[in-house]
PDB file of C-alpha atoms in Angstrom:
ATOM      1  CA  UNK P 209      63.660  14.800 -54.783  1.00 35.00           C
ATOM      2  CA  UNK P 210      61.773  17.758 -56.200  1.00 33.00           C
ATOM      3  CA  UNK P 211      58.362  16.904 -57.605  1.00 35.00           C
ATOM      4  CA  UNK P 212      58.141  16.716 -61.366  1.00 35.00           C
ATOM      5  CA  UNK P 213      54.781  18.485 -61.273  1.00 34.00           C
ATOM      6  CA  UNK P 214      56.607  21.784 -61.115  1.00 35.00           C
ATOM      7  CA  UNK P 215      57.652  23.431 -64.325  1.00 40.00           C
ATOM      8  CA  UNK P 216      61.294  24.021 -65.148  1.00 38.00           C
ATOM      9  CA  UNK P 217      61.044  27.755 -64.503  1.00 40.00           C
ATOM     10  CA  UNK P 218      59.362  27.161 -61.165  1.00 42.00           C
ATOM     11  CA  UNK P 219      62.091  24.778 -60.096  1.00 41.00           C
ATOM     12  CA  UNK P 220      64.742  27.365 -60.759  1.00 43.00           C
ATOM     13  CA  UNK P 221      62.885  29.885 -58.647  1.00 42.00           C
ATOM     14  CA  UNK P 222      63.213  27.632 -55.593  1.00 40.00           C
ATOM     15  CA  UNK P 223      66.202  28.435 -53.429  1.00 44.00           C
ATOM     16  CA  UNK P 224      67.966  26.019 -51.155  1.00 40.00           C
ATOM     17  CA  UNK P 225      70.331  27.919 -48.892  1.00 44.00           C
ATOM     18  CA  UNK P 226      70.173  30.756 -51.408  1.00 50.00           C
ATOM     19  CA  UNK P 227      70.935  28.512 -54.412  1.00 79.00           C
ATOM     20  CA  UNK P 228      69.694  25.328 -56.019  1.00 85.00           C
ATOM     21  CA  UNK P 229      71.797  22.256 -55.553  1.00 90.00           C
ATOM     22  CA  UNK P 230      73.291  20.504 -58.570  1.00 89.00           C
ATOM     23  CA  UNK P 231      70.868  17.635 -57.972  1.00 88.00           C
ATOM     24  CA  UNK P 232      67.894  19.945 -58.208  1.00 89.00           C
ATOM     25  CA  UNK P 233      69.257  21.631 -61.301  1.00 90.00           C
ATOM     26  CA  UNK P 234      69.783  18.259 -62.993  1.00 90.00           C
ATOM     27  CA  UNK P 235      66.265  17.111 -62.153  1.00 90.00           C
ATOM     28  CA  UNK P 236      64.874  20.390 -63.459  1.00 90.00           C
ATOM     29  CA  UNK P 237      66.709  19.888 -66.747  1.00 88.00           C
ATOM     30  CA  UNK P 238      65.416  16.321 -66.999  1.00 87.00           C
ATOM     31  CA  UNK P 239      61.862  17.449 -66.342  1.00 85.00           C
ATOM     32  CA  UNK P 240      62.070  20.098 -69.030  1.00 83.00           C
ATOM     33  CA  UNK P 241      63.086  17.341 -71.451  1.00 80.00           C
ATOM     34  CA  UNK P 242      60.262  14.950 -70.467  1.00 78.00           C
ATOM     35  CA  UNK P 243      62.383  12.902 -68.097  1.00 84.00           C
ATOM     36  CA  UNK P 244      65.329  12.525 -70.483  1.00 84.00           C
ATOM     37  CA  UNK P 245      68.773  13.854 -69.592  1.00 87.00           C
ATOM     38  CA  UNK P 246      71.840  14.148 -71.804  1.00 87.00           C
ATOM     39  CA  UNK P 247      75.301  14.743 -70.404  1.00 89.00           C
ATOM     40  CA  UNK P 248      75.550  17.569 -72.928  1.00 87.00           C
ATOM     41  CA  UNK P 249      72.622  19.223 -71.120  1.00 85.00           C
ATOM     42  CA  UNK P 250      74.523  18.974 -67.840  1.00 90.00           C
ATOM     43  CA  UNK P 251      77.712  20.416 -69.312  1.00 90.00           C
ATOM     44  CA  UNK P 252      75.796  23.262 -70.971  1.00 90.00           C
ATOM     45  CA  UNK P 253      74.394  24.175 -67.538  1.00 90.00           C
ATOM     46  CA  UNK P 254      77.954  24.294 -66.146  1.00 91.00           C
ATOM     47  CA  UNK P 255      77.252  21.394 -63.790  1.00 92.00           C
ATOM     48  CA  UNK P 256      80.070  18.881 -63.207  1.00 90.00           C
ATOM     49  CA  UNK P 257      79.246  15.524 -64.759  1.00 90.00           C
ATOM     50  CA  UNK P 258      80.380  13.918 -61.520  1.00 90.00           C
ATOM     51  CA  UNK P 259      77.113  15.224 -60.039  1.00 89.00           C
ATOM     52  CA  UNK P 260      75.310  12.509 -62.015  1.00 91.00           C
ATOM     53  CA  UNK P 261      77.006   9.676 -60.122  1.00 90.00           C
ATOM     54  CA  UNK P 262      75.065   9.916 -56.822  1.00 89.00           C
ATOM     55  CA  UNK P 263      71.797  10.269 -58.766  1.00 91.00           C
ATOM     56  CA  UNK P 264      72.543   7.039 -60.598  1.00 91.00           C
ATOM     57  CA  UNK P 265      73.642   5.310 -57.383  1.00 89.00           C
ATOM     58  CA  UNK P 266      70.395   6.340 -55.679  1.00 89.00           C
ATOM     59  CA  UNK P 267      68.295   5.184 -58.620  1.00 89.00           C
ATOM     60  CA  UNK P 268      66.964   8.674 -59.292  1.00 89.00           C
ATOM     61  CA  UNK P 269      68.146   8.485 -62.903  1.00 89.00           C
ATOM     62  CA  UNK P 270      69.266   5.473 -64.888  1.00 90.00           C
ATOM     63  CA  UNK P 271      71.577   5.261 -67.896  1.00 89.00           C
ATOM     64  CA  UNK P 272      70.017   3.919 -71.091  1.00 85.00           C
ATOM     65  CA  UNK P 273      72.920   4.657 -73.392  1.00 82.00           C
ATOM     66  CA  UNK P 274      76.261   6.388 -73.113  1.00 84.00           C
ATOM     67  CA  UNK P 275      75.563   9.992 -72.244  1.00 85.00           C
ATOM     68  CA  UNK P 276      71.781   9.522 -71.920  1.00 87.00           C
ATOM     69  CA  UNK P 277      69.777   9.049 -68.717  1.00 89.00           C
ATOM     70  CA  UNK P 278      66.094   8.892 -67.855  1.00 87.00           C
ATOM     71  CA  UNK P 279      64.052   9.368 -64.717  1.00 88.00           C
ATOM     72  CA  UNK P 280      61.226   7.018 -63.731  1.00 83.00           C
ATOM     73  CA  UNK P 281      58.855   9.332 -65.550  1.00 79.00           C
ATOM     74  CA  UNK P 282      60.999   9.415 -68.678  1.00 77.00           C
ATOM     75  CA  UNK P 283      60.666   7.391 -71.857  1.00 76.00           C
ATOM     76  CA  UNK P 284      63.283   7.424 -74.580  1.00 77.00           C
ATOM     77  CA  UNK P 285      62.188   6.850 -78.149  1.00 85.00           C
ATOM     78  CA  UNK P 286      64.614   4.743 -80.209  1.00 89.00           C
ATOM     79  CA  UNK P 287      64.787   7.415 -82.909  1.00 94.00           C
ATOM     80  CA  UNK P 288      65.689   9.997 -80.277  1.00 89.00           C
ATOM     81  CA  UNK P 289      68.423   7.733 -78.903  1.00 87.00           C
ATOM     82  CA  UNK P 290      69.954   7.250 -82.335  1.00 92.00           C
ATOM     83  CA  UNK P 291      69.901  10.943 -83.118  1.00 91.00           C
ATOM     84  CA  UNK P 292      71.441  11.708 -79.736  1.00 86.00           C
ATOM     85  CA  UNK P 293      74.348   9.496 -80.784  1.00 87.00           C
ATOM     86  CA  UNK P 294      74.599  11.098 -84.230  1.00 92.00           C
ATOM     87  CA  UNK P 295      73.285  14.646 -83.687  1.00 91.00           C
ATOM     88  CA  UNK P 296      74.510  15.953 -87.046  1.00 94.00           C
ATOM     89  CA  UNK P 297      72.210  13.589 -88.923  1.00 97.00           C
ATOM     90  CA  UNK P 298      68.707  14.297 -90.241  1.00 98.00           C
ATOM     91  CA  UNK P 299      66.174  11.494 -90.660  1.00 98.00           C
ATOM     92  CA  UNK P 300      65.399  11.208 -94.360  1.00 98.00           C
ATOM     93  CA  UNK P 301      64.136   9.111 -97.270  1.00 98.00           C
ATOM     94  CA  UNK P 302      62.022   6.050 -96.351  1.00 98.00           C
ATOM     95  CA  UNK P 303      62.645   6.621 -92.649  1.00 98.00           C
ATOM     96  CA  UNK P 304      61.211  10.126 -92.942  1.00 98.00           C
ATOM     97  CA  UNK P 305      58.130   8.690 -94.678  1.00 98.00           C
ATOM     98  CA  UNK P 306      57.581   6.437 -91.679  1.00 97.00           C
ATOM     99  CA  UNK P 307      58.097   9.228 -89.150  1.00 97.00           C
ATOM    100  CA  UNK P 308      55.582  11.414 -90.973  1.00 97.00           C
ATOM    101  CA  UNK P 309      53.027   8.614 -91.133  1.00 96.00           C
ATOM    102  CA  UNK P 310      53.294   8.157 -94.912  1.00 97.00           C
ATOM    103  CA  UNK P 311      54.654   4.622 -94.631  1.00 96.00           C
ATOM    104  CA  UNK P 312      53.600   1.781 -92.381  1.00 95.00           C
ATOM    105  CA  UNK P 313      56.944   0.018 -92.669  1.00 95.00           C
ATOM    106  CA  UNK P 314      59.200   0.651 -89.684  1.00 94.00           C
ATOM    107  CA  UNK P 315      62.830   0.923 -90.820  1.00 94.00           C
ATOM    108  CA  UNK P 316      65.129  -1.955 -89.930  1.00 92.00           C
ATOM    109  CA  UNK P 317      68.120   0.317 -90.480  1.00 95.00           C
ATOM    110  CA  UNK P 318      67.138   3.988 -90.149  1.00 97.00           C
ATOM    111  CA  UNK P 319      68.323   6.374 -92.846  1.00 98.00           C
ATOM    112  CA  UNK P 320      69.926   9.683 -91.931  1.00 98.00           C
ATOM    113  CA  UNK P 321      71.452  12.371 -94.143  1.00 98.00           C
ATOM    114  CA  UNK P 322      74.766  13.994 -93.221  1.00 98.00           C
ATOM    115  CA  UNK P 323      76.975  16.717 -94.607  1.00 97.00           C
ATOM    116  CA  UNK P 324      79.869  15.734 -96.861  1.00 96.00           C
ATOM    117  CA  UNK P 325      82.990  15.077 -94.793  1.00 95.00           C
ATOM    118  CA  UNK P 326      81.168  13.413 -91.901  1.00 95.00           C
ATOM    119  CA  UNK P 327      82.876  10.226 -90.742  1.00 93.00           C
ATOM    120  CA  UNK P 328      80.556   7.231 -91.092  1.00 92.00           C
ATOM    121  CA  UNK P 329      82.820   4.652 -89.452  1.00 91.00           C
ATOM    122  CA  UNK P 330      80.814   4.397 -86.218  1.00 90.00           C
ATOM    123  CA  UNK P 331      77.503   4.212 -88.085  1.00 94.00           C
ATOM    124  CA  UNK P 332      77.972   0.737 -89.540  1.00 90.00           C
ATOM    125  CA  UNK P 333      75.162  -1.512 -88.386  1.00 91.00           C
ATOM    126  CA  UNK P 334      73.443   1.405 -86.635  1.00 92.00           C
ATOM    127  CA  UNK P 335      72.017   3.336 -89.562  1.00 96.00           C
ATOM    128  CA  UNK P 336      72.258   3.914 -93.287  1.00 96.00           C
ATOM    129  CA  UNK P 337      73.996   7.241 -93.931  1.00 97.00           C
ATOM    130  CA  UNK P 338      73.372   9.386 -96.996  1.00 97.00           C
ATOM    131  CA  UNK P 339      75.983  12.062 -97.678  1.00 97.00           C
ATOM    132  CA  UNK P 340      75.214  15.383 -99.374  1.00 96.00           C
ATOM    133  CA  UNK P 341      77.576  18.195-100.322  1.00 94.00           C
ATOM    134  CA  UNK P 342      74.977  20.982-100.146  1.00 95.00           C
ATOM    135  CA  UNK P 343      71.391  21.793 -99.141  1.00 97.00           C
ATOM    136  CA  UNK P 344      71.641  19.764 -95.931  1.00 97.00           C
ATOM    137  CA  UNK P 345      69.300  22.107 -94.065  1.00 97.00           C
ATOM    138  CA  UNK P 346      66.676  22.564 -96.786  1.00 97.00           C
ATOM    139  CA  UNK P 347      63.395  21.133 -95.513  1.00 98.00           C
ATOM    140  CA  UNK P 348      64.795  20.318 -92.070  1.00 98.00           C
ATOM    141  CA  UNK P 349      62.124  20.406 -89.373  1.00 98.00           C
ATOM    142  CA  UNK P 350      61.640  19.266 -85.798  1.00 97.00           C
ATOM    143  CA  UNK P 351      58.908  16.831 -84.813  1.00 95.00           C
ATOM    144  CA  UNK P 352      57.929  15.297 -81.488  1.00 90.00           C
ATOM    145  CA  UNK P 353      57.764  11.599 -80.709  1.00 86.00           C
ATOM    146  CA  UNK P 354      56.803  10.329 -77.267  1.00 77.00           C
ATOM    147  CA  UNK P 355      57.654  13.694 -75.748  1.00 75.00           C
ATOM    148  CA  UNK P 356      61.113  13.914 -77.342  1.00 80.00           C
ATOM    149  CA  UNK P 357      62.034  16.059 -80.331  1.00 87.00           C
ATOM    150  CA  UNK P 358      63.873  14.715 -83.355  1.00 94.00           C
ATOM    151  CA  UNK P 359      65.114  16.304 -86.572  1.00 97.00           C
ATOM    152  CA  UNK P 360      63.680  15.062 -89.863  1.00 98.00           C
ATOM    153  CA  UNK P 361      63.125  16.371 -93.383  1.00 98.00           C
ATOM    154  CA  UNK P 362      59.618  17.575 -94.137  1.00 98.00           C
ATOM    155  CA  UNK P 363      57.463  15.319 -96.286  1.00 98.00           C
ATOM    156  CA  UNK P 364      58.087  17.327 -99.466  1.00 98.00           C
ATOM    157  CA  UNK P 365      61.877  17.068 -99.202  1.00 98.00           C
ATOM    158  CA  UNK P 366      61.527  13.392 -98.269  1.00 98.00           C
ATOM    159  CA  UNK P 367      59.493  12.555-101.377  1.00 98.00           C
ATOM    160  CA  UNK P 368      61.857  14.527-103.591  1.00 98.00           C
ATOM    161  CA  UNK P 369      64.940  12.812-102.145  1.00 98.00           C
ATOM    162  CA  UNK P 370      63.511   9.440-103.137  1.00 97.00           C
ATOM    163  CA  UNK P 371      63.477  10.474-106.802  1.00 97.00           C
ATOM    164  CA  UNK P 372      67.097  11.564-106.969  1.00 96.00           C
ATOM    165  CA  UNK P 373      68.912   9.404-109.542  1.00 93.00           C
ATOM    166  CA  UNK P 374      71.788   8.560-107.208  1.00 90.00           C
ATOM    167  CA  UNK P 375      69.446   7.058-104.610  1.00 95.00           C
ATOM    168  CA  UNK P 376      68.017   3.567-105.015  1.00 93.00           C
ATOM    169  CA  UNK P 377      64.553   4.226-103.613  1.00 94.00           C
ATOM    170  CA  UNK P 378      62.125   1.589-102.385  1.00 94.00           C
ATOM    171  CA  UNK P 379      59.199   2.294-104.718  1.00 94.00           C
ATOM    172  CA  UNK P 380      57.002  -0.097-102.773  1.00 95.00           C
ATOM    173  CA  UNK P 381      57.086   2.624-100.133  1.00 96.00           C
ATOM    174  CA  UNK P 382      57.290   5.647-102.419  1.00 97.00           C
ATOM    175  CA  UNK P 383      54.177   4.911-104.511  1.00 96.00           C
ATOM    176  CA  UNK P 384      51.799   4.502-101.518  1.00 96.00           C
ATOM    177  CA  UNK P 385      53.410   7.565 -99.900  1.00 97.00           C
ATOM    178  CA  UNK P 386      52.884   9.806-102.939  1.00 97.00           C
ATOM    179  CA  UNK P 387      49.264   8.632-103.117  1.00 96.00           C
ATOM    180  CA  UNK P 388      48.746   9.460 -99.439  1.00 96.00           C
ATOM    181  CA  UNK P 389      50.332  12.837-100.010  1.00 97.00           C
ATOM    182  CA  UNK P 390      48.086  13.614-102.975  1.00 96.00           C
ATOM    183  CA  UNK P 391      45.033  12.717-100.883  1.00 95.00           C
ATOM    184  CA  UNK P 392      46.201  14.647 -97.822  1.00 95.00           C
ATOM    185  CA  UNK P 393      44.444  17.839 -96.776  1.00 94.00           C
ATOM    186  CA  UNK P 394      47.794  19.169 -95.579  1.00 94.00           C
ATOM    187  CA  UNK P 395      49.612  18.762 -98.887  1.00 96.00           C
ATOM    188  CA  UNK P 396      51.423  21.746-100.354  1.00 97.00           C
ATOM    189  CA  UNK P 397      51.868  20.934-104.015  1.00 96.00           C
ATOM    190  CA  UNK P 398      53.550  24.233-104.809  1.00 97.00           C
ATOM    191  CA  UNK P 399      56.114  23.563-102.095  1.00 98.00           C
ATOM    192  CA  UNK P 400      56.605  20.027-103.397  1.00 98.00           C
ATOM    193  CA  UNK P 401      57.331  21.211-106.933  1.00 97.00           C
ATOM    194  CA  UNK P 402      59.575  24.036-105.764  1.00 97.00           C
ATOM    195  CA  UNK P 403      61.649  21.447-103.954  1.00 98.00           C
ATOM    196  CA  UNK P 404      61.555  19.054-106.912  1.00 97.00           C
ATOM    197  CA  UNK P 405      62.659  21.851-109.253  1.00 97.00           C
ATOM    198  CA  UNK P 406      65.494  22.813-106.934  1.00 97.00           C
ATOM    199  CA  UNK P 407      66.858  19.265-106.942  1.00 97.00           C
ATOM    200  CA  UNK P 408      66.271  18.668-110.657  1.00 97.00           C
ATOM    201  CA  UNK P 409      63.544  16.024-110.410  1.00 97.00           C
ATOM    202  CA  UNK P 410      60.498  18.126-111.326  1.00 97.00           C
ATOM    203  CA  UNK P 411      59.705  16.077-114.453  1.00 96.00           C
ATOM    204  CA  UNK P 412      59.963  12.820-112.526  1.00 96.00           C
ATOM    205  CA  UNK P 413      57.730  14.147-109.782  1.00 97.00           C
ATOM    206  CA  UNK P 414      55.129  15.234-112.333  1.00 96.00           C
ATOM    207  CA  UNK P 415      55.035  11.691-113.716  1.00 95.00           C
ATOM    208  CA  UNK P 416      54.099  10.249-110.338  1.00 95.00           C
ATOM    209  CA  UNK P 417      51.787  12.845-108.868  1.00 94.00           C
ATOM    210  CA  UNK P 418      50.302  14.521-111.944  1.00 86.00           C
ATOM    211  CA  UNK P 419      47.502  11.993-112.413  1.00 84.00           C
ATOM    212  CA  UNK P 420      46.669  11.939-108.707  1.00 87.00           C
ATOM    213  CA  UNK P 421      45.756  15.613-108.330  1.00 77.00           C
TER     214      UNK P 421
END
């Protein structure tokens, strides 16, 4: 097995009989992703998925969920696993507050936002879907958890989403979160109000944060 000390680019510079073997390519991909391997990664590299079988049999990688494997060095965050299953979703609302450190309450049923038309049949019991017809990508960012990257709305979009009239927000989480935001050195109030204005909740936002600034 190639050592995981080497970087991905270095691994691909190594030649075995003029070319890397599929095993080496797979391990290089896993290393680049902090020991996590998706079958979609393998397919994108034009490697037959059958090449995974001997690696599993030898204990080099182990399946943790359909289509997801880890090496001994790998650790898979639960939020990463869920998003790997539902890659079109974006963590939002109270779940986004938690992921950004603005809520101490870990979600029992994570909340993800999807584009209108997305089938939610397979999501029952796995997550709470929120469907939007537009502005899905506004405020979408990528954050890292335990070496894996997940997609979540930024804190401004997350706070604004909680004030939308069609969403029954948990204000026991929203109020402490807006207070933390107001006290944060990283707050961007102009960005917050631009987002609130865009979604028609600027007056509501002013009610909650106005006295805190």
